[in-house]
Amino acid sequence: MKATLHIHSITRRSWRVSLKNISRLYLVLGSLLFATFITFVLQLWLGEYPIAPFDVLNTLLSRQVTDKNYHFVVMELRLPRAIVAWMVGMALGASGAIIQGLTRNPLASPDLTGVSAGASAGAVTMFVFFPGAPDVLLPLAAFGGGIFTAWLLYLFAWRNRSTAGSDSPLRLILIGIGLSAVLSAFTSFALTFSEIWNAQRAMIWLTGTVYATGWDDVNALFPWLVVGLPLTLLGARDLNVLNLGDNVAQGLGLPLHTVRAFLLLLAVALAGVTVTVAGIMGFVGLIAPHLARRLVGVMHEKLIPTSALMGGFLLILADLIGRTIRPPTEIPAGIVISIVGVPFFLYLLWKREKA
Amino acid sequence: MTNIVQTLNRLKPKTLHFLQIGAFPLTIAVLGLAVVVSITFGAVDIHPATVVDSIFAFDADNTQHLIIQTLRLPRALTAMLTGAALGVAGAIMQGLTRNPLADPGLLGIQAGAVLAVVSGVYLFHIDTLPVYALFAFMGGALTALAVYALGSLGRSGATPFKLSIAGAAITSFLSSLTTAILMFNQRSLEEVRFWLAGSVAGREMSLVLQAAPFLVGGLILALALGRQITTLSLGEDVARGLGQNVGRLKFLAAASIVLLAGSAVALAGPIGFVGLIIPHVVRMFVGVDYRWVLPYSAILGATFLILSDLAGRILVRPLEMPVGIMTAALGGPMFIYLARRKVK
């Protein structure tokens, strides 16, 4: 009881401390937004068809520009694509921060746990076997697939009878690898039934890219993010308490199961909706929370928004690199992120081993 | 499963030996049956007698004979050789590293081989299977070293967990690079795509014959190592105490793994999980002696891949599913089971 009270006071104190440090948070968030803005401008400016920043501005403001193509290139191709990349990155960054907090596992992320593969399988199932269904249902199907996978993950990785206290971080990732293998196989299986989905399109689903996304996709993401991202802040403080351990959290009167279920649904919903637009975008959900933690520390009410903005920035940057490294070839953003993300993941593994 | 193995180990050596020898004709018969079914089944159903005819009395004007000789037989042979190679490679990897999760696909060897071949096509315009194989060997060997080095980092050494995760990470990294290279160069995409999916379909007989020496060489080398690997699987100290040259054995075993996995990739592309599943199934029946585990892994691996390919053809008829997807669907659950139960 004494210990509980003590910890309770710690959490309250750190909440007060965090209030003191809040200006640092704003500084970080501001810098991230600024960096994102710069990347945004570059995204509209550069490409196979470069448009000078001034012309971009004029086009955005619907002023007269010399070239009639500008409007199409900026408003219909680059702007929605940049917005989609930003939104997808934000959703994944927030989702990754929640999943890492929830599993207390620094190696976890929506893609590494198989949740993204599950969402993809769900969306593809809907797409292939119920072709008449309205597009609004697609994110719901992805959500369902993600939740189903999370349930399997819970079943296999935690409810382990043979070894006590077995929520080993590495086991979780291994089970995720196994689940991803089965689910990707299922996705490929489903895709063989659909004729309109050629190999190229199937690859997009499996590698992650914002290529050829448009305003439709912005509209599809919008409601989920507008509802989902603010809700993450609601769960942030509970996540802090959860990280003190189940017993402590329960002692502090936290309804463990409700809180966990709420956070899990939120994380899966955010990751799931990105899959319907951009496929399985790996490693954003892993990297963003780690970078964010370096900047603002471990308190989730600061970590989650920072991680979201970081994810958005990273994904726009990755897409910019993939688009401009060797035009006219476009490297999917997911590939760019993986090439950077895997060494980062291995670094985390190494650091964990050293500790 | 553990119980079965334990029961087997408690069997009198004579009884176990009876099982080891007795199962041989049975598994060979099942493999033969699988080959025949694989050849007869397809868009055109062919009578088994015609299959025999096409081999011994080939008639170039007979459509069915042509189908068998140019499509079905190479396909069955590809599946057989690849399956045997992957099964044995997996068994040796599991014995060598004492890691129940070892598999040429999971530990990145296949991804490394694929990247090496794709880079070869892109940079040096290689276009024949023996050269593909050479690149595949180099890529596979380098990747194996890298994964082992990464998986051994830290105090706890090369635990199954760390090796598997390093393997998965490296696989994802190398596949990303492969995809990037393929996107840069449409020509290599065209040339490489036919085997990149991990499929045994559409291989010409000449390709199978070109890959066969490597595969068979790797198999012979592997089978010759059976006794030493059994000793090694008891632990390095034990093996050393029994007078074994552990360094040389490890080198030879690694060479056979690279030969087998590399040529399997050169022939059929990356096919996962065969090397994971088969040795575990084999050990259930013949115990832990690699003199028996290795040949049975070859036979069951071949049978498994032929049947997986067959299932991939039947399931979505008249379409086809690459066999790599079938093995992943079956291997994923096995992997999860092993990660839960066999790895501490």
XYZ file of C-alpha atoms in Angstrom:
699
model
C 0.000 0.000 0.000
C 2.821 2.293 0.935
C 4.629 1.440 -2.265
C 1.494 2.142 -4.256
C 1.103 5.550 -2.696
C 4.710 6.293 -3.342
C 4.407 5.412 -6.999
C 1.193 7.355 -7.193
C 3.006 10.424 -6.027
C 5.749 9.760 -8.554
C 3.282 9.732 -11.415
C 1.697 12.919 -10.138
C 4.996 14.592 -9.706
C 6.181 13.633 -13.164
C 2.904 14.973 -14.529
C 3.729 18.299 -12.889
C 7.303 18.153 -14.148
C 6.014 17.445 -17.603
C 3.870 20.571 -17.353
C 7.004 22.541 -16.596
C 8.766 21.105 -19.565
C 5.865 21.676 -21.848
C 7.610 24.483 -23.682
C 10.192 21.965 -24.840
C 7.367 19.856 -26.218
C 6.022 22.811 -28.169
C 9.489 23.541 -29.470
C 9.864 19.964 -30.694
C 6.397 19.874 -32.225
C 6.988 23.234 -33.870
C 10.307 22.134 -35.339
C 8.744 18.944 -36.652
C 5.911 20.873 -38.259
C 8.404 23.247 -39.807
C 10.531 20.396 -41.163
C 7.389 18.777 -42.501
C 6.400 22.034 -44.182
C 9.802 22.314 -45.884
C 9.558 18.730 -47.113
C 6.028 19.477 -48.254
C 7.239 22.374 -50.367
C 10.045 20.264 -51.819
C 7.518 17.532 -52.541
C 5.423 19.959 -54.588
C 8.445 21.535 -56.195
C 10.670 18.621 -57.224
C 9.986 15.678 -59.444
C 10.086 14.636 -63.025
C 8.310 17.874 -63.825
C 9.905 20.533 -61.566
C 7.723 23.483 -60.696
C 9.346 26.491 -59.080
C 8.145 27.219 -55.522
C 6.677 30.538 -56.633
C 4.610 28.847 -59.306
C 3.563 26.227 -56.775
C 2.308 28.991 -54.522
C 0.471 30.675 -57.354
C -1.104 27.391 -58.346
C -2.171 26.672 -54.799
C -3.772 30.105 -54.587
C -5.412 29.521 -57.993
C -3.619 32.526 -59.442
C -2.655 32.766 -63.087
C 0.361 30.619 -63.995
C 2.249 30.296 -67.278
C 1.784 26.573 -67.713
C -1.688 25.034 -67.648
C -0.271 21.662 -66.587
C 0.811 23.131 -63.283
C -2.658 22.977 -61.885
C -3.021 19.286 -62.665
C 0.459 18.329 -61.453
C 0.254 20.263 -58.219
C -3.402 20.004 -57.269
C -4.238 16.548 -58.538
C -0.953 14.648 -58.281
C 1.509 16.069 -55.807
C -0.624 17.809 -53.205
C -2.970 14.920 -52.392
C -0.054 12.508 -52.460
C 1.936 14.597 -49.995
C -1.104 14.916 -47.740
C -1.723 11.177 -47.871
C 1.923 10.482 -47.011
C 1.686 12.856 -44.070
C -1.562 11.389 -42.782
C -0.396 7.783 -43.177
C 2.845 8.612 -41.397
C 1.024 10.323 -38.539
C -1.362 7.429 -38.067
C 1.500 4.927 -38.064
C 3.626 7.037 -35.725
C 0.803 7.300 -33.200
C -0.119 3.644 -33.609
C 3.484 2.552 -33.134
C 3.873 4.631 -29.969
C 0.725 3.070 -28.504
C 1.711 -0.472 -29.469
C 5.187 -0.064 -27.983
C 3.697 1.297 -24.797
C 0.992 -1.331 -24.645
C 3.336 -4.270 -25.153
C 6.179 -2.623 -23.212
C 8.254 -3.792 -26.138
C 10.630 -1.366 -27.859
C 10.779 -3.613 -30.925
C 7.030 -3.664 -31.553
C 5.221 -1.820 -34.322
C 2.077 -2.421 -36.359
C 3.999 -4.089 -39.180
C 6.401 -6.174 -37.090
C 3.601 -7.634 -35.004
C 1.675 -8.724 -38.100
C -1.214 -6.337 -37.448
C -0.611 -4.535 -40.758
C -0.504 -7.839 -42.630
C -3.798 -8.758 -40.972
C -5.350 -5.445 -41.963
C -4.118 -5.973 -45.506
C -5.605 -9.468 -45.579
C -8.903 -8.087 -44.306
C -9.020 -5.305 -46.883
C -8.056 -7.608 -49.743
C -10.678 -10.141 -48.674
C -13.312 -7.437 -48.832
C -12.015 -6.223 -52.141
C -11.815 -9.592 -53.830
C -14.709 -11.557 -52.407
C -17.208 -8.709 -52.019
C -16.429 -6.536 -55.027
C -19.780 -4.740 -54.816
C -19.215 -3.444 -51.294
C -18.905 0.340 -50.892
C -15.419 1.772 -50.371
C -16.321 3.021 -46.899
C -16.319 -0.567 -45.702
C -12.744 -1.166 -46.802
C -11.134 0.457 -43.716
C -13.599 -1.472 -41.552
C -12.502 -4.729 -43.145
C -8.883 -3.749 -42.574
C -9.741 -2.927 -38.976
C -11.380 -6.326 -38.575
C -8.358 -8.098 -40.026
C -6.026 -6.138 -37.764
C -8.076 -6.892 -34.654
C -8.231 -10.568 -35.555
C -4.444 -10.625 -35.892
C -3.986 -8.786 -32.608
C -6.185 -11.406 -30.970
C -4.087 -14.222 -32.430
C -0.944 -12.437 -31.302
C -2.302 -12.163 -27.787
C -3.322 -15.808 -27.836
C 0.048 -17.073 -29.031
C 2.518 -14.649 -27.501
C 1.083 -14.115 -24.018
C -1.074 -17.034 -23.055
C 1.957 -19.231 -23.052
C 1.471 -22.086 -20.662
C 4.814 -23.781 -21.103
C 6.950 -20.924 -19.876
C 5.904 -18.652 -17.071
C 5.944 -14.887 -17.616
C 6.628 -15.358 -21.256
C 5.815 -12.000 -22.743
C 9.335 -11.861 -24.103
C 9.816 -8.995 -26.551
C 11.575 -11.236 -29.030
C 8.908 -13.936 -28.907
C 6.290 -11.363 -29.743
C 8.208 -10.350 -32.848
C 8.769 -13.971 -33.845
C 5.068 -14.746 -33.547
C 4.477 -11.596 -35.586
C 6.799 -12.909 -38.290
C 4.918 -16.202 -38.384
C 1.535 -14.471 -38.525
C 2.743 -12.108 -41.251
C 3.894 -15.065 -43.324
C 0.517 -16.775 -43.135
C -1.460 -13.577 -43.677
C 0.637 -12.449 -46.638
C 0.184 -15.898 -48.127
C -3.543 -15.492 -47.668
C -3.433 -12.032 -49.271
C -1.570 -13.405 -52.281
C -4.028 -16.282 -52.403
C -6.978 -13.905 -52.452
C -5.302 -11.735 -55.070
C -4.998 -14.644 -57.498
C -8.795 -14.658 -57.677
C -9.053 -11.080 -58.812
C -8.224 -10.334 -62.380
C -8.069 -6.561 -62.221
C -5.317 -6.698 -59.644
C -2.208 -7.394 -61.602
C 1.166 -8.273 -60.165
C 2.248 -4.649 -59.943
C -0.765 -3.670 -57.894
C -0.342 -6.678 -55.645
C 3.239 -5.651 -55.014
C 2.018 -2.213 -53.983
C -0.243 -3.768 -51.371
C 2.648 -5.708 -49.987
C 5.470 -3.127 -50.122
C 3.760 0.079 -49.080
C 3.622 3.159 -51.246
C 1.663 6.364 -51.654
C 2.119 6.252 -55.418
C -0.948 7.369 -57.361
C -2.966 8.347 -54.313
C -5.471 11.146 -54.721
C -8.113 13.207 -52.978
C -10.277 10.094 -52.568
C -7.606 8.661 -50.332
C -7.311 11.883 -48.359
C -11.058 11.733 -47.796
C -10.875 8.088 -46.779
C -8.178 8.768 -44.190
C -9.580 12.015 -42.873
C -12.436 10.867 -40.605
C -10.339 8.104 -39.041
C -7.514 10.471 -38.192
C -9.727 13.288 -36.993
C -11.396 10.932 -34.541
C -8.456 8.652 -33.830
C -5.580 11.020 -33.164
C -7.326 13.095 -30.456
C -8.478 9.861 -28.823
C -4.855 8.758 -28.495
C -4.255 11.704 -26.172
C -7.146 10.505 -24.059
C -5.414 7.174 -23.578
C -1.938 8.613 -23.094
C -2.026 9.003 -19.322
C -3.463 5.535 -18.818
C -0.609 4.240 -20.925
C 1.853 5.889 -18.526
C 0.231 4.118 -15.619
C 0.147 0.819 -17.503
C 3.886 1.057 -18.017
C 4.406 0.929 -14.244
C 3.322 -2.700 -14.381
C -0.016 -4.501 -14.210
C -0.089 -4.760 -10.433
C 0.683 -1.109 -9.863
C -1.776 -0.021 -12.527
C -4.475 -2.172 -10.961
C -3.561 -0.847 -7.524
C -4.039 2.674 -8.805
C -7.546 1.719 -9.820
C -7.031 1.493 -13.541
C -9.558 -0.773 -15.258
C -6.809 -2.763 -16.984
C -8.845 -4.696 -19.506
C -10.960 -1.763 -20.621
C -7.961 0.508 -21.017
C -5.958 -2.100 -22.900
C -8.829 -2.930 -25.207
C -9.459 0.755 -25.908
C -5.801 1.467 -26.705
C -5.441 -1.651 -28.805
C -8.549 -0.886 -30.859
C -7.271 2.626 -31.399
C -3.799 1.519 -32.499
C -5.203 -1.108 -34.845
C -7.758 1.301 -36.298
C -5.074 3.869 -37.081
C -2.716 1.327 -38.614
C -5.529 -0.480 -40.410
C -6.883 2.521 -42.269
C -3.408 3.356 -43.604
C -3.162 -0.118 -45.097
C -6.246 0.443 -47.244
C -4.621 3.500 -48.789
C -0.900 2.817 -48.823
C -0.433 -0.901 -48.202
C 1.883 -2.253 -45.542
C 4.236 0.597 -44.768
C 6.948 -0.935 -42.639
C 9.158 0.545 -39.944
C 7.517 3.995 -39.642
C 5.673 2.753 -36.584
C 8.941 1.409 -35.201
C 11.260 4.343 -35.853
C 9.007 7.313 -35.140
C 8.340 6.485 -31.454
C 12.039 5.914 -30.793
C 13.085 9.222 -32.311
C 10.234 10.927 -30.494
C 11.302 9.380 -27.179
C 14.755 10.854 -27.667
C 13.212 14.286 -28.098
C 10.473 14.461 -25.483
C 10.990 11.521 -23.124
C 8.728 8.662 -22.196
C 5.522 10.332 -21.025
C 2.905 9.310 -23.523
C 0.911 12.537 -23.573
C 3.999 14.105 -25.129
C 5.347 11.039 -26.854
C 2.284 10.175 -28.911
C 1.787 13.550 -30.636
C 5.524 13.873 -31.233
C 5.664 10.360 -32.630
C 2.706 11.127 -34.898
C 4.316 14.265 -36.319
C 7.626 12.444 -36.622
C 5.959 9.616 -38.548
C 4.303 12.109 -40.877
C 7.590 13.886 -41.491
C 9.495 10.634 -42.067
C 7.004 9.334 -44.573
C 6.862 12.521 -46.639
C 10.646 12.593 -46.609
C 10.851 8.926 -47.651
C 8.408 9.505 -50.465
C 10.349 12.579 -51.582
C 13.581 10.586 -51.652
C 11.987 7.669 -53.474
C 10.434 9.996 -56.026
C 13.441 12.162 -56.770
C 16.462 9.872 -56.351
C 16.392 8.715 -59.943
C 13.442 10.025 -61.911
C 11.427 8.881 -63.722
C 11.746 5.708 -61.652
C 9.854 5.837 -58.391
C 11.005 3.815 -55.425
C 8.040 3.148 -53.144
C 8.271 5.018 -49.836
C 7.963 1.677 -48.022
C 11.174 0.472 -49.652
C 13.049 3.655 -48.752
C 11.864 3.387 -45.154
C 12.858 -0.289 -44.912
C 16.344 0.349 -46.191
C 16.814 2.867 -43.395
C 14.567 1.081 -40.928
C 16.212 -2.323 -40.842
C 19.624 -1.054 -39.738
C 17.769 0.981 -37.130
C 15.916 -2.103 -35.953
C 19.176 -4.048 -35.735
C 20.672 -1.183 -33.764
C 17.791 -1.404 -31.289
C 18.338 -5.136 -31.026
C 22.025 -4.599 -30.395
C 21.405 -1.900 -27.803
C 18.935 -4.107 -26.010
C 21.492 -6.896 -25.961
C 24.162 -4.626 -24.537
C 21.983 -3.346 -21.715
C 5.475 -33.662 -30.698
C 8.162 -33.499 -28.044
C 6.503 -36.492 -26.451
C 6.766 -38.513 -29.621
C 10.454 -37.722 -29.894
C 10.989 -38.647 -26.274
C 9.097 -41.878 -26.699
C 11.170 -42.645 -29.751
C 14.374 -41.985 -27.918
C 13.269 -44.383 -25.205
C 12.587 -47.098 -27.772
C 15.047 -49.912 -27.893
C 17.671 -49.107 -30.497
C 16.533 -52.146 -32.455
C 12.927 -50.944 -32.676
C 13.997 -47.461 -33.706
C 16.307 -48.935 -36.284
C 13.442 -51.020 -37.646
C 11.384 -47.857 -38.013
C 14.258 -46.015 -39.663
C 14.778 -48.710 -42.277
C 11.158 -49.733 -42.607
C 9.953 -46.248 -43.409
C 12.305 -46.006 -46.364
C 10.325 -47.956 -48.977
C 7.139 -46.331 -47.724
C 8.370 -42.753 -48.113
C 9.931 -43.549 -51.485
C 6.607 -44.997 -52.620
C 4.743 -41.887 -51.458
C 7.240 -39.681 -53.289
C 6.827 -41.764 -56.469
C 3.067 -41.502 -56.180
C 3.279 -37.735 -55.677
C 5.443 -37.399 -58.790
C 3.013 -39.445 -60.870
C -0.014 -37.508 -59.636
C 1.803 -34.228 -60.224
C 2.557 -35.209 -63.807
C -0.875 -36.577 -64.631
C -2.844 -33.761 -63.054
C -3.362 -30.467 -64.841
C -5.439 -28.588 -67.400
C -5.241 -31.768 -69.480
C -5.502 -34.920 -67.416
C -3.044 -37.493 -68.617
C -3.184 -41.216 -68.000
C -0.198 -42.558 -66.015
C 0.520 -45.068 -68.792
C 1.040 -42.191 -71.219
C 3.607 -40.756 -68.816
C 5.647 -43.942 -69.008
C 5.236 -44.006 -72.787
C 6.432 -40.433 -73.180
C 9.643 -41.298 -71.395
C 10.455 -44.575 -73.052
C 8.754 -44.141 -76.423
C 8.635 -40.397 -77.014
C 6.442 -39.326 -79.924
C 6.953 -35.703 -80.937
C 3.551 -35.562 -82.649
C 1.703 -36.611 -79.540
C 0.463 -33.487 -77.702
C 0.287 -35.305 -74.406
C 3.862 -36.485 -74.755
C 4.940 -32.923 -75.491
C 3.065 -31.612 -72.454
C 4.752 -34.174 -70.261
C 8.236 -33.643 -71.617
C 8.208 -29.842 -71.778
C 5.923 -28.877 -68.904
C 4.960 -31.504 -66.390
C 8.150 -33.504 -66.034
C 10.482 -30.481 -65.635
C 8.023 -29.080 -63.133
C 7.924 -32.248 -61.070
C 11.704 -32.534 -61.207
C 12.156 -28.894 -60.187
C 9.848 -29.365 -57.227
C 11.571 -32.598 -56.269
C 15.109 -31.249 -56.442
C 14.267 -27.945 -54.767
C 12.284 -29.617 -52.013
C 15.036 -32.125 -51.300
C 17.685 -29.398 -51.269
C 15.692 -27.141 -48.949
C 14.748 -29.971 -46.596
C 18.366 -31.077 -46.219
C 19.694 -27.509 -45.980
C 17.195 -26.806 -43.186
C 18.132 -29.991 -41.341
C 21.840 -29.190 -41.483
C 21.213 -25.621 -40.374
C 19.155 -26.825 -37.428
C 21.839 -29.330 -36.455
C 24.722 -26.967 -36.962
C 23.292 -24.040 -35.014
C 21.193 -26.183 -32.644
C 18.410 -23.784 -33.508
C 14.961 -25.301 -34.079
C 13.919 -22.192 -36.021
C 16.674 -22.399 -38.640
C 15.627 -22.357 -42.290
C 17.384 -21.038 -45.404
C 14.474 -18.669 -46.034
C 14.034 -17.416 -42.485
C 17.727 -16.815 -41.902
C 18.047 -14.641 -44.982
C 20.154 -16.924 -47.177
C 17.530 -16.997 -49.904
C 17.025 -13.233 -49.836
C 20.800 -12.773 -50.097
C 20.967 -15.158 -53.029
C 18.106 -13.353 -54.751
C 19.718 -9.951 -54.272
C 23.030 -11.249 -55.612
C 21.365 -12.678 -58.710
C 19.326 -9.538 -59.334
C 22.423 -7.357 -58.894
C 24.273 -9.685 -61.264
C 21.582 -9.315 -63.885
C 21.522 -5.565 -63.384
C 25.255 -4.850 -63.230
C 26.902 -7.624 -65.218
C 24.039 -8.759 -67.445
C 24.397 -12.371 -66.417
C 21.837 -14.594 -68.067
C 22.644 -18.291 -67.693
C 21.659 -20.507 -64.846
C 25.158 -21.658 -63.801
C 26.179 -18.009 -63.427
C 22.950 -17.276 -61.568
C 23.888 -20.126 -59.276
C 27.388 -18.755 -58.734
C 25.999 -15.371 -57.721
C 23.405 -17.077 -55.562
C 26.137 -18.984 -53.714
C 28.126 -15.838 -53.027
C 25.087 -13.850 -51.941
C 23.840 -16.688 -49.755
C 27.213 -17.199 -48.108
C 27.724 -13.509 -47.368
C 24.231 -13.174 -45.958
C 24.638 -16.254 -43.802
C 27.803 -14.768 -42.321
C 26.137 -11.394 -41.763
C 23.078 -12.913 -40.085
C 25.209 -15.122 -37.892
C 27.410 -12.190 -36.885
C 24.397 -10.000 -36.086
C 22.598 -12.798 -34.281
C 25.646 -13.498 -32.102
C 25.970 -9.937 -30.837
C 25.768 -9.508 -27.119
C 26.511 -11.680 -24.157
C 23.960 -14.422 -24.727
C 25.537 -15.387 -28.072
C 23.653 -16.775 -31.057
C 20.332 -17.684 -29.461
C 17.566 -19.001 -31.749
C 15.503 -15.879 -31.008
C 18.200 -13.440 -31.998
C 19.271 -15.405 -35.046
C 15.704 -15.615 -36.309
C 15.041 -11.956 -35.759
C 18.337 -10.911 -37.334
C 17.437 -13.210 -40.239
C 14.008 -11.664 -40.638
C 15.413 -8.143 -40.464
C 18.136 -8.876 -43.006
C 15.587 -10.576 -45.258
C 13.386 -7.521 -45.179
C 16.373 -5.249 -45.861
C 17.705 -7.297 -48.773
C 14.259 -7.751 -50.311
C 13.787 -3.997 -50.212
C 17.077 -3.507 -52.027
C 16.057 -6.154 -54.552
C 12.762 -4.397 -55.193
C 14.548 -1.071 -55.576
C 16.989 -2.504 -58.127
C 14.162 -4.129 -60.038
C 12.344 -0.818 -60.188
C 15.414 0.964 -61.524
C 15.751 -1.482 -64.317
C 12.746 -2.786 -66.169
C 14.841 -5.171 -68.240
C 16.098 -7.087 -65.251
C 12.548 -7.153 -63.978
C 11.444 -8.972 -67.100
C 14.294 -11.440 -66.915
C 14.104 -12.109 -63.242
C 10.426 -12.007 -62.515
C 9.825 -15.540 -63.688
C 11.552 -17.028 -60.715
C 11.285 -14.231 -58.194
C 7.872 -15.361 -57.021
C 9.216 -18.671 -55.779
C 7.572 -21.057 -58.159
C 8.398 -24.371 -59.775
C 6.307 -23.679 -62.882
C 7.703 -22.942 -66.323
C 11.233 -24.210 -65.783
C 12.661 -25.719 -68.911
C 14.268 -29.123 -68.788
C 17.624 -27.607 -69.761
C 17.512 -25.343 -66.681
C 16.729 -28.271 -64.437
C 19.655 -30.188 -65.900
C 21.977 -27.205 -65.418
C 21.027 -26.847 -61.769
C 21.072 -30.563 -61.032
C 24.868 -30.990 -60.626
C 25.024 -28.267 -57.964
C 22.031 -29.660 -56.133
C 23.193 -33.237 -56.262
C 26.719 -32.203 -55.254
C 25.329 -30.330 -52.263
C 23.142 -33.293 -51.322
C 26.041 -35.749 -51.468
C 28.252 -33.477 -49.386
C 25.446 -33.018 -46.858
C 24.643 -36.706 -46.577
C 28.315 -37.500 -46.072
C 28.338 -35.203 -43.036
C 25.444 -36.934 -41.261
C 27.463 -38.684 -38.576
C 29.579 -35.673 -37.689
C 26.550 -33.406 -37.493
C 24.884 -35.787 -35.067
C 27.952 -35.470 -32.876
C 28.059 -31.729 -33.300
C 24.384 -31.417 -32.384
C 25.331 -32.755 -28.935
C 27.382 -29.606 -28.436
C 30.700 -28.311 -29.683
C 32.622 -29.367 -26.602
C 31.364 -32.923 -26.851
C 32.241 -33.036 -30.546
C 35.692 -31.698 -29.855
C 36.159 -34.154 -27.016
C 35.296 -36.982 -29.387
C 38.161 -35.880 -31.590
C 36.199 -34.051 -34.246
C 37.673 -31.209 -36.249
C 34.810 -28.838 -35.495
C 36.133 -25.949 -37.559
C 36.443 -28.041 -40.700
C 33.063 -29.660 -40.156
C 31.383 -26.286 -39.744
C 32.990 -25.060 -42.932
C 31.878 -28.112 -44.907
C 28.369 -27.964 -43.476
C 28.107 -24.272 -44.311
C 29.364 -25.001 -47.823
C 26.696 -27.650 -48.320
C 23.988 -25.302 -47.004
C 25.066 -22.569 -49.395
C 25.274 -25.028 -52.311
C 21.832 -26.442 -51.598
C 20.002 -23.225 -50.749
C 21.784 -21.209 -53.445
C 21.058 -23.618 -56.263
C 17.493 -24.054 -55.034
C 17.072 -20.279 -55.330
C 18.736 -20.201 -58.748
C 16.332 -22.849 -59.973
C 13.033 -22.032 -58.291
C 13.415 -18.662 -56.592
C 12.925 -18.103 -52.877
C 10.685 -20.724 -51.268
C 10.336 -20.465 -47.531
C 9.566 -22.776 -44.636
C 10.328 -26.133 -46.336
C 13.646 -26.301 -44.508
C 11.883 -25.412 -41.261
C 9.021 -27.882 -41.361
C 10.580 -30.987 -42.869
C 13.397 -31.695 -40.375
C 10.973 -31.377 -37.462
C 8.557 -33.824 -39.027
C 11.404 -36.186 -39.864
C 12.771 -36.131 -36.329
C 9.372 -37.167 -35.051
C 9.775 -40.484 -36.835
C 13.440 -41.334 -37.041
C 14.887 -39.686 -33.966
C 17.765 -37.259 -33.782
C 20.466 -39.195 -35.646
C 21.383 -37.056 -38.650
C 22.514 -40.093 -40.626
C 18.789 -40.772 -40.847
C 17.431 -37.258 -40.546
C 19.249 -36.011 -43.656
C 18.129 -38.618 -46.226
C 14.575 -38.537 -44.907
C 14.599 -34.741 -45.045
C 15.529 -35.027 -48.720
C 12.718 -37.476 -49.491
C 10.048 -35.739 -47.430
C 11.176 -32.297 -48.635
C 10.777 -33.428 -52.232
C 7.373 -34.977 -51.509
C 6.224 -31.928 -49.588
C 7.125 -29.474 -52.324
C 5.506 -31.585 -55.044
C 2.320 -31.867 -52.996
C 2.358 -28.139 -52.147
C 2.701 -27.341 -55.819
C -0.119 -29.745 -56.602
C -2.300 -28.119 -53.941
C -1.498 -24.700 -55.398
C -2.748 -25.906 -58.755
C -5.884 -27.605 -57.465
C -6.982 -24.944 -54.985
C -7.494 -22.092 -57.448
C -8.090 -24.103 -60.582
C -7.856 -23.105 -63.431
C -5.423 -20.511 -62.043
C -2.242 -21.388 -60.218
C -0.654 -20.249 -57.032
C 3.123 -20.027 -56.669
C 4.312 -22.847 -54.457
C 6.112 -20.362 -52.170
C 2.725 -19.060 -51.049
C 1.546 -22.566 -50.215
C 4.637 -23.354 -48.154
C 4.328 -20.044 -46.291
C 0.694 -20.768 -45.473
C 1.648 -24.148 -44.043
C 4.979 -23.075 -42.551
C 3.790 -19.973 -40.698
C 1.716 -21.914 -38.151
C 4.565 -24.386 -37.677
C 6.916 -21.479 -37.052
C 4.547 -19.992 -34.475
C 4.225 -23.358 -32.766
C 8.005 -23.726 -32.594
C 8.529 -20.149 -31.407
C 6.030 -20.828 -28.606
C 7.096 -24.255 -27.508
C 10.608 -25.077 -28.610
C 12.430 -21.860 -27.916
C 13.207 -20.561 -24.489
